[in-house]
mmCIF file of C-alpha atoms in Angstrom:
data_model
loop_
_atom_site.group_PDB
_atom_site.id
_atom_site.type_symbol
_atom_site.label_atom_id
_atom_site.label_comp_id
_atom_site.label_asym_id
_atom_site.label_seq_id
_atom_site.Cartn_x
_atom_site.Cartn_y
_atom_site.Cartn_z
ATOM 1 C CA MET A 1150 98.002 -80.221 73.389
ATOM 2 C CA LYS A 1151 98.911 -78.973 70.536
ATOM 3 C CA GLU A 1152 95.288 -79.109 68.763
ATOM 4 C CA GLU A 1153 94.556 -77.033 71.526
ATOM 5 C CA GLY A 1154 97.423 -74.890 70.838
ATOM 6 C CA LYS A 1155 96.473 -74.838 66.888
ATOM 7 C CA LYS A 1156 92.624 -73.260 68.297
ATOM 8 C CA SER A 1157 94.347 -70.736 70.454
ATOM 9 C CA VAL A 1158 96.727 -69.491 67.861
ATOM 10 C CA THR A 1159 94.173 -69.425 65.427
ATOM 11 C CA LYS A 1160 91.702 -67.424 67.304
ATOM 12 C CA LEU A 1161 94.433 -65.021 68.161
ATOM 13 C CA LYS A 1162 95.013 -64.443 64.181
ATOM 14 C CA PHE A 1163 91.163 -63.733 63.930
ATOM 15 C CA LYS A 1164 91.172 -61.289 66.479
ATOM 16 C CA ARG A 1165 94.193 -59.137 65.158
ATOM 17 C CA LEU A 1166 92.081 -58.877 61.619
ATOM 18 C CA MET A 1167 89.133 -58.042 63.518
ATOM 19 C CA ARG A 1168 91.345 -54.875 64.741
ATOM 20 C CA LYS A 1169 92.284 -53.856 61.079
ATOM 21 C CA LYS A 1170 90.870 -50.406 60.159
ATOM 22 C CA TRP A 1171 90.714 -51.148 56.746
ATOM 23 C CA LEU A 1172 88.505 -54.788 57.292
ATOM 24 C CA TYR A 1173 85.347 -53.413 57.108
ATOM 25 C CA PRO A 1174 85.586 -51.012 54.280
ATOM 26 C CA ALA A 1175 86.466 -53.560 52.532
ATOM 27 C CA LEU A 1176 83.855 -56.026 52.877
ATOM 28 C CA TYR A 1177 81.248 -53.183 52.363
ATOM 29 C CA LEU A 1178 82.870 -52.358 48.963
ATOM 30 C CA SER A 1179 83.122 -56.225 48.170
ATOM 31 C CA VAL A 1180 79.179 -56.464 48.871
ATOM 32 C CA ALA A 1181 78.122 -53.242 47.327
ATOM 33 C CA ALA A 1182 80.562 -54.498 44.342
ATOM 34 C CA LEU A 1183 78.517 -57.950 43.672
ATOM 35 C CA VAL A 1184 75.208 -55.558 44.056
ATOM 36 C CA LEU A 1185 75.884 -53.750 40.879
ATOM 37 C CA VAL A 1186 76.916 -56.565 39.082
ATOM 38 C CA GLY A 1187 73.938 -58.464 39.822
ATOM 39 C CA VAL A 1188 71.885 -54.764 38.862
ATOM 40 C CA PHE A 1189 73.600 -54.677 35.757
ATOM 41 C CA TRP A 1190 73.187 -58.380 34.869
ATOM 42 C CA TYR A 1191 69.686 -58.411 35.414
ATOM 43 C CA GLN A 1192 69.634 -54.945 32.950
ATOM 44 C CA GLN A 1193 71.134 -56.846 30.210
ATOM 45 C CA GLY A 1194 69.426 -60.061 30.203
ATOM 46 C CA ALA A 1195 66.206 -57.562 30.333
ATOM 47 C CA SER A 1196 67.645 -55.447 26.890
ATOM 48 C CA ASP A 1197 68.492 -58.436 25.205
ATOM 49 C CA LEU A 1198 65.224 -60.062 25.573
ATOM 50 C CA GLU A 1199 63.754 -56.836 23.916
ATOM 51 C CA ASP A 1200 65.696 -56.381 21.453
ATOM 52 C CA GLN A 1201 65.249 -60.024 20.283
ATOM 53 C CA ILE A 1202 61.411 -59.210 20.763
ATOM 54 C CA ALA A 1203 62.158 -56.067 18.027
ATOM 55 C CA GLU A 1204 63.775 -58.330 15.889
ATOM 56 C CA GLN A 1205 61.044 -61.385 15.917
ATOM 57 C CA PRO A 1206 58.149 -59.717 15.549
ATOM 58 C CA ASP A 1207 56.553 -62.840 15.134
ATOM 59 C CA SER A 1208 57.250 -65.163 17.639
ATOM 60 C CA LYS A 1209 55.976 -67.187 19.843
ATOM 61 C CA VAL A 1210 56.765 -64.688 23.330
ATOM 62 C CA GLN A 1211 55.422 -61.920 20.920
ATOM 63 C CA ASP A 1212 52.139 -63.802 19.884
ATOM 64 C CA GLU A 1213 51.764 -64.529 23.805
ATOM 65 C CA PHE A 1214 51.658 -60.988 24.629
ATOM 66 C CA LEU A 1215 48.999 -59.140 22.451
ATOM 67 C CA THR A 1216 47.024 -62.560 21.718
ATOM 68 C CA ALA A 1217 46.279 -63.356 24.980
ATOM 69 C CA ASP A 1218 42.657 -62.166 25.125
ATOM 70 C CA ASN A 1219 41.699 -64.849 21.969
ATOM 71 C CA GLU A 1220 41.285 -67.157 24.249
ATOM 72 C CA LYS A 1221 38.340 -65.522 25.825
ATOM 73 C CA ASP A 1222 35.179 -66.195 24.158
ATOM 74 C CA THR A 1223 34.726 -63.327 21.118
ATOM 75 C CA VAL A 1224 31.185 -61.979 20.540
ATOM 76 C CA PRO A 1225 29.730 -61.328 17.028
ATOM 77 C CA VAL A 1226 29.859 -58.886 15.318
ATOM 78 C CA MET A 1227 26.524 -57.417 13.906
ATOM 79 C CA GLU A 1228 25.560 -57.512 10.200
ATOM 80 C CA HIS A 1229 26.488 -55.089 7.624
ATOM 81 C CA GLN A 1230 23.345 -53.978 6.397
ATOM 82 C CA GLU A 1231 23.639 -53.130 2.440
ATOM 83 C CA ASN A 1232 22.530 -49.605 1.111
ATOM 84 C CA LEU A 1233 19.975 -49.689 -1.927
ATOM 85 C CA GLU A 1234 21.157 -49.013 -4.850
ATOM 86 C CA MET A 1235 19.798 -47.631 -8.174
ATOM 87 C CA PRO A 1236 19.231 -51.029 -10.276
ATOM 88 C CA VAL A 1237 22.250 -50.059 -12.765
ATOM 89 C CA ALA A 1238 25.639 -50.795 -13.673
ATOM 90 C CA ASP A 1239 26.219 -47.096 -14.379
ATOM 91 C CA GLU A 1240 24.195 -44.741 -12.279
ATOM 92 C CA LYS A 1241 25.800 -41.335 -13.847
ATOM 93 C CA ALA A 1242 24.134 -42.060 -17.411
ATOM 94 C CA ALA A 1243 21.236 -43.315 -15.571
ATOM 95 C CA SER A 1244 18.152 -40.443 -15.133
ATOM 96 C CA ILE A 1245 14.504 -41.094 -13.835
ATOM 97 C CA VAL A 1246 12.034 -40.440 -16.050
ATOM 98 C CA THR A 1247 8.855 -41.975 -14.509
ATOM 99 C CA LYS A 1248 8.463 -41.135 -10.514
ATOM 100 C CA PHE A 1249 6.843 -43.062 -7.603
ATOM 101 C CA TYR A 1250 3.234 -41.227 -7.140
ATOM 102 C CA ASP A 1251 3.190 -39.924 -3.904
ATOM 103 C CA TYR A 1252 0.382 -38.297 -2.409
ATOM 104 C CA ASP A 1253 2.031 -36.148 -0.129
ATOM 105 C CA ALA A 1254 4.168 -34.907 -3.539
ATOM 106 C CA SER A 1255 4.250 -31.234 -5.451
ATOM 107 C CA GLU A 1256 1.607 -31.611 -8.331
ATOM 108 C CA GLN A 1257 4.159 -31.471 -10.789
ATOM 109 C CA ASP A 1258 5.305 -34.626 -9.402
ATOM 110 C CA GLN A 1259 2.497 -36.765 -9.004
ATOM 111 C CA GLU A 1260 2.124 -35.279 -12.594
ATOM 112 C CA SER A 1261 5.444 -37.178 -13.507
ATOM 113 C CA ALA A 1262 3.958 -40.271 -11.873
ATOM 114 C CA LEU A 1263 0.986 -40.969 -13.430
ATOM 115 C CA VAL A 1264 1.222 -43.731 -16.790
ATOM 116 C CA LEU A 1265 -0.684 -43.297 -19.395
ATOM 117 C CA TYR A 1266 -2.274 -46.696 -20.854
ATOM 118 C CA ASN A 1267 -5.376 -47.378 -22.745
ATOM 119 C CA ASN A 1268 -6.721 -43.413 -22.121
ATOM 120 C CA LYS A 1269 -6.610 -44.164 -18.821
ATOM 121 C CA TYR A 1270 -3.835 -42.745 -15.990
ATOM 122 C CA TYR A 1271 -2.712 -44.842 -13.632
ATOM 123 C CA GLN A 1272 -0.539 -44.259 -10.548
ATOM 124 C CA SER A 1273 3.391 -45.591 -10.755
ATOM 125 C CA GLU A 1274 3.980 -47.077 -7.580
ATOM 126 C CA GLY A 1275 7.929 -47.542 -8.490
ATOM 127 C CA VAL A 1276 10.353 -45.799 -10.990
ATOM 128 C CA ASP A 1277 11.440 -45.867 -14.487
ATOM 129 C CA ILE A 1278 15.043 -45.755 -15.161
ATOM 130 C CA THR A 1279 16.518 -45.182 -18.532
ATOM 131 C CA ARG A 1280 19.952 -43.896 -19.852
ATOM 132 C CA GLU A 1281 20.071 -40.439 -21.505
ATOM 133 C CA ASP A 1282 21.117 -41.889 -24.835
ATOM 134 C CA GLY A 1283 18.003 -43.762 -24.692
ATOM 135 C CA GLU A 1284 19.488 -47.597 -25.235
ATOM 136 C CA ALA A 1285 19.840 -50.663 -23.895
ATOM 137 C CA PHE A 1286 22.051 -51.228 -20.317
ATOM 138 C CA GLU A 1287 22.742 -54.044 -17.845
ATOM 139 C CA VAL A 1288 20.025 -54.195 -15.143
ATOM 140 C CA THR A 1289 21.632 -55.131 -11.495
ATOM 141 C CA ALA A 1290 20.331 -56.042 -8.408
ATOM 142 C CA ALA A 1291 19.802 -53.441 -5.676
ATOM 143 C CA LEU A 1292 19.740 -55.391 -2.828
ATOM 144 C CA SER A 1293 21.158 -59.048 -2.168
ATOM 145 C CA GLY A 1294 18.364 -61.642 -1.868
ATOM 146 C CA THR A 1295 16.719 -64.572 -2.906
ATOM 147 C CA VAL A 1296 15.086 -64.455 -6.904
ATOM 148 C CA THR A 1297 11.606 -65.728 -6.056
ATOM 149 C CA GLU A 1298 9.833 -65.170 -9.529
ATOM 150 C CA VAL A 1299 10.431 -64.932 -13.032
ATOM 151 C CA LYS A 1300 8.066 -64.114 -15.285
ATOM 152 C CA GLU A 1301 7.226 -63.082 -18.708
ATOM 153 C CA ASP A 1302 4.074 -60.521 -18.710
ATOM 154 C CA PRO A 1303 2.224 -59.202 -21.380
ATOM 155 C CA LEU A 1304 1.944 -55.542 -20.460
ATOM 156 C CA TYR A 1305 5.131 -55.087 -18.270
ATOM 157 C CA GLY A 1306 7.495 -57.629 -20.143
ATOM 158 C CA ASN A 1307 10.092 -59.839 -18.514
ATOM 159 C CA VAL A 1308 9.415 -59.167 -14.357
ATOM 160 C CA ILE A 1309 11.823 -60.307 -11.610
ATOM 161 C CA GLU A 1310 11.171 -60.640 -8.202
ATOM 162 C CA ILE A 1311 13.607 -60.555 -5.529
ATOM 163 C CA THR A 1312 12.940 -60.927 -1.619
ATOM 164 C CA HIS A 1313 15.295 -59.826 0.964
ATOM 165 C CA ASP A 1314 15.300 -59.445 4.898
ATOM 166 C CA GLU A 1315 12.799 -58.256 6.910
ATOM 167 C CA ASN A 1316 10.113 -58.527 4.485
ATOM 168 C CA ILE A 1317 11.419 -56.332 1.715
ATOM 169 C CA SER A 1318 11.392 -57.164 -1.549
ATOM 170 C CA THR A 1319 12.450 -55.520 -5.291
ATOM 171 C CA VAL A 1320 10.662 -56.075 -8.369
ATOM 172 C CA TYR A 1321 12.467 -55.279 -12.087
ATOM 173 C CA ALA A 1322 10.200 -55.194 -15.149
ATOM 174 C CA SER A 1323 10.195 -54.218 -18.419
ATOM 175 C CA LEU A 1324 13.325 -56.290 -19.020
ATOM 176 C CA GLU A 1325 14.098 -57.469 -22.667
ATOM 177 C CA ASP A 1326 16.691 -60.558 -21.159
ATOM 178 C CA VAL A 1327 16.854 -62.529 -18.140
ATOM 179 C CA ASP A 1328 19.972 -63.827 -16.763
ATOM 180 C CA VAL A 1329 18.735 -65.331 -13.669
ATOM 181 C CA LEU A 1330 16.512 -68.559 -12.826
ATOM 182 C CA ALA A 1331 13.747 -68.616 -10.007
ATOM 183 C CA GLY A 1332 14.999 -69.611 -6.621
ATOM 184 C CA SER A 1333 18.657 -68.235 -7.419
ATOM 185 C CA ASP A 1334 20.464 -66.494 -4.668
ATOM 186 C CA VAL A 1335 22.137 -63.379 -6.412
ATOM 187 C CA ALA A 1336 24.545 -60.644 -4.715
ATOM 188 C CA GLN A 1337 24.111 -56.423 -4.891
ATOM 189 C CA GLY A 1338 25.076 -55.577 -8.286
ATOM 190 C CA ASP A 1339 24.608 -58.696 -10.201
ATOM 191 C CA VAL A 1340 23.305 -58.758 -13.687
ATOM 192 C CA LEU A 1341 19.667 -59.948 -13.463
ATOM 193 C CA GLY A 1342 19.121 -59.078 -17.705
ATOM 194 C CA SER A 1343 18.831 -55.762 -19.997
ATOM 195 C CA ALA A 1344 16.046 -53.033 -20.264
ATOM 196 C CA GLY A 1345 13.654 -53.399 -22.816
ATOM 197 C CA LYS A 1346 10.576 -52.149 -23.742
ATOM 198 C CA ASN A 1347 6.811 -52.497 -22.578
ATOM 199 C CA SER A 1348 3.304 -52.270 -23.726
ATOM 200 C CA PHE A 1349 2.526 -50.260 -20.377
ATOM 201 C CA GLY A 1350 5.380 -48.235 -20.177
ATOM 202 C CA GLN A 1351 5.520 -47.122 -24.326
ATOM 203 C CA ALA A 1352 6.354 -43.312 -23.070
ATOM 204 C CA SER A 1353 9.237 -44.653 -21.148
ATOM 205 C CA GLY A 1354 10.997 -45.785 -24.128
ATOM 206 C CA VAL A 1355 13.321 -47.973 -23.313
ATOM 207 C CA HIS A 1356 14.300 -48.532 -19.560
ATOM 208 C CA VAL A 1357 13.629 -50.498 -16.048
ATOM 209 C CA HIS A 1358 10.404 -50.392 -13.790
ATOM 210 C CA PHE A 1359 12.312 -50.714 -10.305
ATOM 211 C CA GLU A 1360 9.680 -50.960 -6.961
ATOM 212 C CA VAL A 1361 10.553 -51.397 -2.963
ATOM 213 C CA ARG A 1362 7.819 -53.465 -1.425
ATOM 214 C CA SER A 1363 7.514 -53.832 2.800
ATOM 215 C CA ASP A 1364 5.507 -55.972 3.946
ATOM 216 C CA GLY A 1365 3.926 -55.752 0.134
ATOM 217 C CA GLN A 1366 3.289 -52.173 0.322
ATOM 218 C CA PRO A 1367 4.981 -50.304 -2.161
ATOM 219 C CA VAL A 1368 7.491 -47.201 -0.456
ATOM 220 C CA ASN A 1369 9.312 -44.238 -2.750
ATOM 221 C CA PRO A 1370 12.573 -45.938 -4.233
ATOM 222 C CA GLU A 1371 13.805 -42.614 -5.214
ATOM 223 C CA GLU A 1372 13.441 -41.427 -1.294
ATOM 224 C CA PHE A 1373 15.588 -44.897 -0.162
ATOM 225 C CA PHE A 1374 18.712 -44.892 -2.525
ATOM 226 C CA GLY A 1375 21.959 -45.158 -0.682
ATOM 227 C CA GLN A 1376 20.330 -46.023 2.551
ATOM 228 C CA PRO A 1377 20.210 -49.146 4.411
ATOM 229 C CA MET A 1378 17.141 -51.385 4.582
ATOM 230 C CA SER A 1379 16.889 -50.174 7.773
ATOM 231 C CA ASN A 1380 14.951 -47.002 6.884
ATOM 232 C CA ILE A 1381 13.088 -48.409 4.914
ATOM 233 C CA ILE A 1382 11.441 -50.859 7.465
ATOM 234 C CA GLU A 1383 10.965 -48.031 10.004
ATOM 235 C CA ASN A 1384 9.281 -45.361 7.457
ATOM 236 C CA ALA A 1385 7.015 -48.370 6.209
ATOM 237 C CA GLY A 1386 6.183 -48.644 10.541
ATOM 238 C CA GLN A 1387 5.444 -44.739 10.776
ATOM 239 C CA GLU A 1388 3.008 -45.339 7.983
ATOM 240 C CA VAL A 1389 1.374 -48.027 9.592
ATOM 241 C CA GLN A 1390 1.517 -45.926 12.795
ATOM 242 C CA GLU A 1391 -0.191 -42.792 11.390
ATOM 243 C CA GLU A 1392 -3.039 -44.802 9.691
ATOM 244 C CA GLU A 1393 -4.027 -46.263 12.603
ATOM 245 C CA ASP A 1394 -3.773 -43.180 14.730
ATOM 246 C CA PRO A 1395 -5.951 -40.698 12.040
ATOM 247 C CA PRO A 1396 -6.295 -37.495 13.423
ATOM 248 C CA ALA A 1397 -8.930 -36.103 15.555
ATOM 249 C CA GLU A 1398 -11.979 -34.351 13.856
ATOM 250 C CA GLU A 1399 -12.552 -31.115 15.093
ATOM 251 C CA PRO A 1400 -15.934 -30.820 16.970
ATOM 252 C CA GLN A 1401 -18.494 -28.857 15.444
ATOM 253 C CA GLU A 1402 -20.225 -25.796 17.365
ATOM 254 C CA ASP A 1403 -23.996 -26.612 18.252
ATOM 255 C CA GLY A 1404 -26.068 -25.569 15.499
ATOM 256 C CA GLU A 1405 -23.741 -25.803 12.679
ATOM 257 C CA GLU A 1406 -24.303 -28.429 9.775
ATOM 258 C CA PRO A 1407 -21.791 -29.540 7.268
ATOM 259 C CA SER A 1408 -22.378 -27.025 4.078
ATOM 260 C CA GLU A 1409 -23.743 -28.863 1.164
ATOM 261 C CA GLY A 1410 -22.702 -26.422 -1.167
ATOM 262 C CA THR A 1411 -18.727 -27.583 -0.400
ATOM 263 C CA GLU A 1412 -19.573 -31.229 -0.731
ATOM 264 C CA GLN A 1413 -21.177 -30.562 -4.049
ATOM 265 C CA SER A 1414 -18.468 -28.700 -5.416
ATOM 266 C CA SER A 1415 -16.300 -31.462 -4.509
ATOM 267 C CA ASP A 1416 -18.295 -34.156 -6.411
ATOM 268 C CA ASP A 1417 -18.295 -31.674 -9.302
ATOM 269 C CA ALA A 1418 -14.627 -31.544 -9.161
ATOM 270 C CA GLU A 1419 -14.108 -35.431 -9.075
ATOM 271 C CA GLN A 1420 -16.044 -35.696 -12.135
ATOM 272 C CA SER A 1421 -14.297 -32.995 -14.336
ATOM 273 C CA THR A 1422 -11.446 -34.686 -13.257
ATOM 274 C CA GLU A 1423 -12.349 -38.164 -14.608
ATOM 275 C CA GLU A 1424 -13.499 -36.301 -17.690
ATOM 276 C CA GLU A 1425 -10.355 -34.606 -18.565
ATOM 277 C CA LEU A 1426 -8.568 -38.269 -17.561
ATOM 278 C CA ASN A 1427 -10.404 -40.385 -19.793
ATOM 279 C CA THR A 1428 -11.068 -37.424 -22.881
ATOM 280 C CA ASP A 1429 -9.844 -39.425 -25.589
ATOM 281 C CA GLU A 1430 -11.681 -43.120 -23.778
ATOM 282 C CA ASP A 1431 -13.347 -44.817 -26.940
ATOM 283 C CA PRO A 1432 -17.310 -44.511 -25.747
ATOM 284 C CA ALA A 1433 -17.600 -47.468 -27.538
ATOM 285 C CA GLY A 1434 -16.208 -49.362 -25.131
ATOM 286 C CA SER A 1435 -12.743 -50.531 -27.127
ATOM 287 C CA GLU A 1436 -10.825 -50.551 -23.946
ATOM 288 C CA ASP A 1437 -12.572 -53.875 -22.859
ATOM 289 C CA GLU A 1438 -10.548 -54.965 -25.732
ATOM 290 C CA GLU A 1439 -6.783 -54.575 -24.257
ATOM 291 C CA GLN A 1440 -5.463 -56.036 -21.451
ATOM 292 C CA THR A 1441 -5.234 -53.975 -18.366
ATOM 293 C CA PRO A 1442 -3.396 -54.239 -15.750
ATOM 294 C CA ASP A 1443 -3.661 -57.113 -13.224
ATOM 295 C CA GLU A 1444 -3.490 -56.013 -9.509
ATOM 296 C CA ASP A 1445 -2.750 -59.374 -7.885
ATOM 297 C CA SER A 1446 -0.229 -60.541 -10.069
ATOM 298 C CA ALA A 1447 3.171 -59.719 -8.856
ATOM 299 C CA SER A 1448 3.866 -57.709 -11.535
ATOM 300 C CA SER A 1449 0.791 -55.425 -10.954
ATOM 301 C CA ILE A 1450 3.381 -52.113 -10.965
ATOM 302 C CA SER A 1451 0.304 -49.401 -10.965
ATOM 303 C CA THR A 1452 -3.411 -48.622 -9.802
ATOM 304 C CA THR A 1453 -5.827 -46.615 -11.889
ATOM 305 C CA GLN A 1454 -6.014 -43.099 -10.516
ATOM 306 C CA THR A 1455 -9.993 -42.115 -10.051
#
């Protein structure tokens, strides 16, 4: 009986409490206060985390955010292609005295690309580079590669050949001293030796004769200084394509025949050219006693102009 009386008293007090007008507003305010405290605590925690990250840029937390993509497979980067450089340590003091013989060049440039040796003119397959003061200078590698040949030639002096990627090779002749060995790897700008004199290019004085070849065919180095090897390869491919696809001959009208006078005049021009080039040649055949360029050797740097 006593327990039932206590329960009834408790229920009565609860009912009276629920009838109070201030109860529900008090409950709402309490819940709102709890929510605000929770939001404030969350914001404060996030702000503290940002401060920690800012104060510790090399922490593991930041590394996880910034380097998450490093776990993926990396893509190999394309190798940087070197630009062809002049084979000298000081380009500002260097000058080209003998040009590359180009059939499409002007008459003046073609004349400056002829080398007189043993009373004959030879077409230069490279360029002769000298110093303005005529002194000796260091010869450097125009491109990185492997030294495939070092030899001493009686006409061209010491000769170095370096091979590069994509069947590109460079030749350095008229060297006084050689500082590399065959089979060694060289980087662009490494010293190969010093410039000197040779029998074939006496008119150039102290110089280095420099050639660039693509698949064994000489190209004009002066056109590609400061350009990547891909330009040399592309140019060589265009020349091969032009040789394979010569321009079609214009059809002649019926009854029209080639002019004999034109052929005769061409023969006369060729004959007069030979006479001018060989004006000082010894008719007794003294040139047989002199050594001539060997077109089959690696140091054969010119071909006879006819």
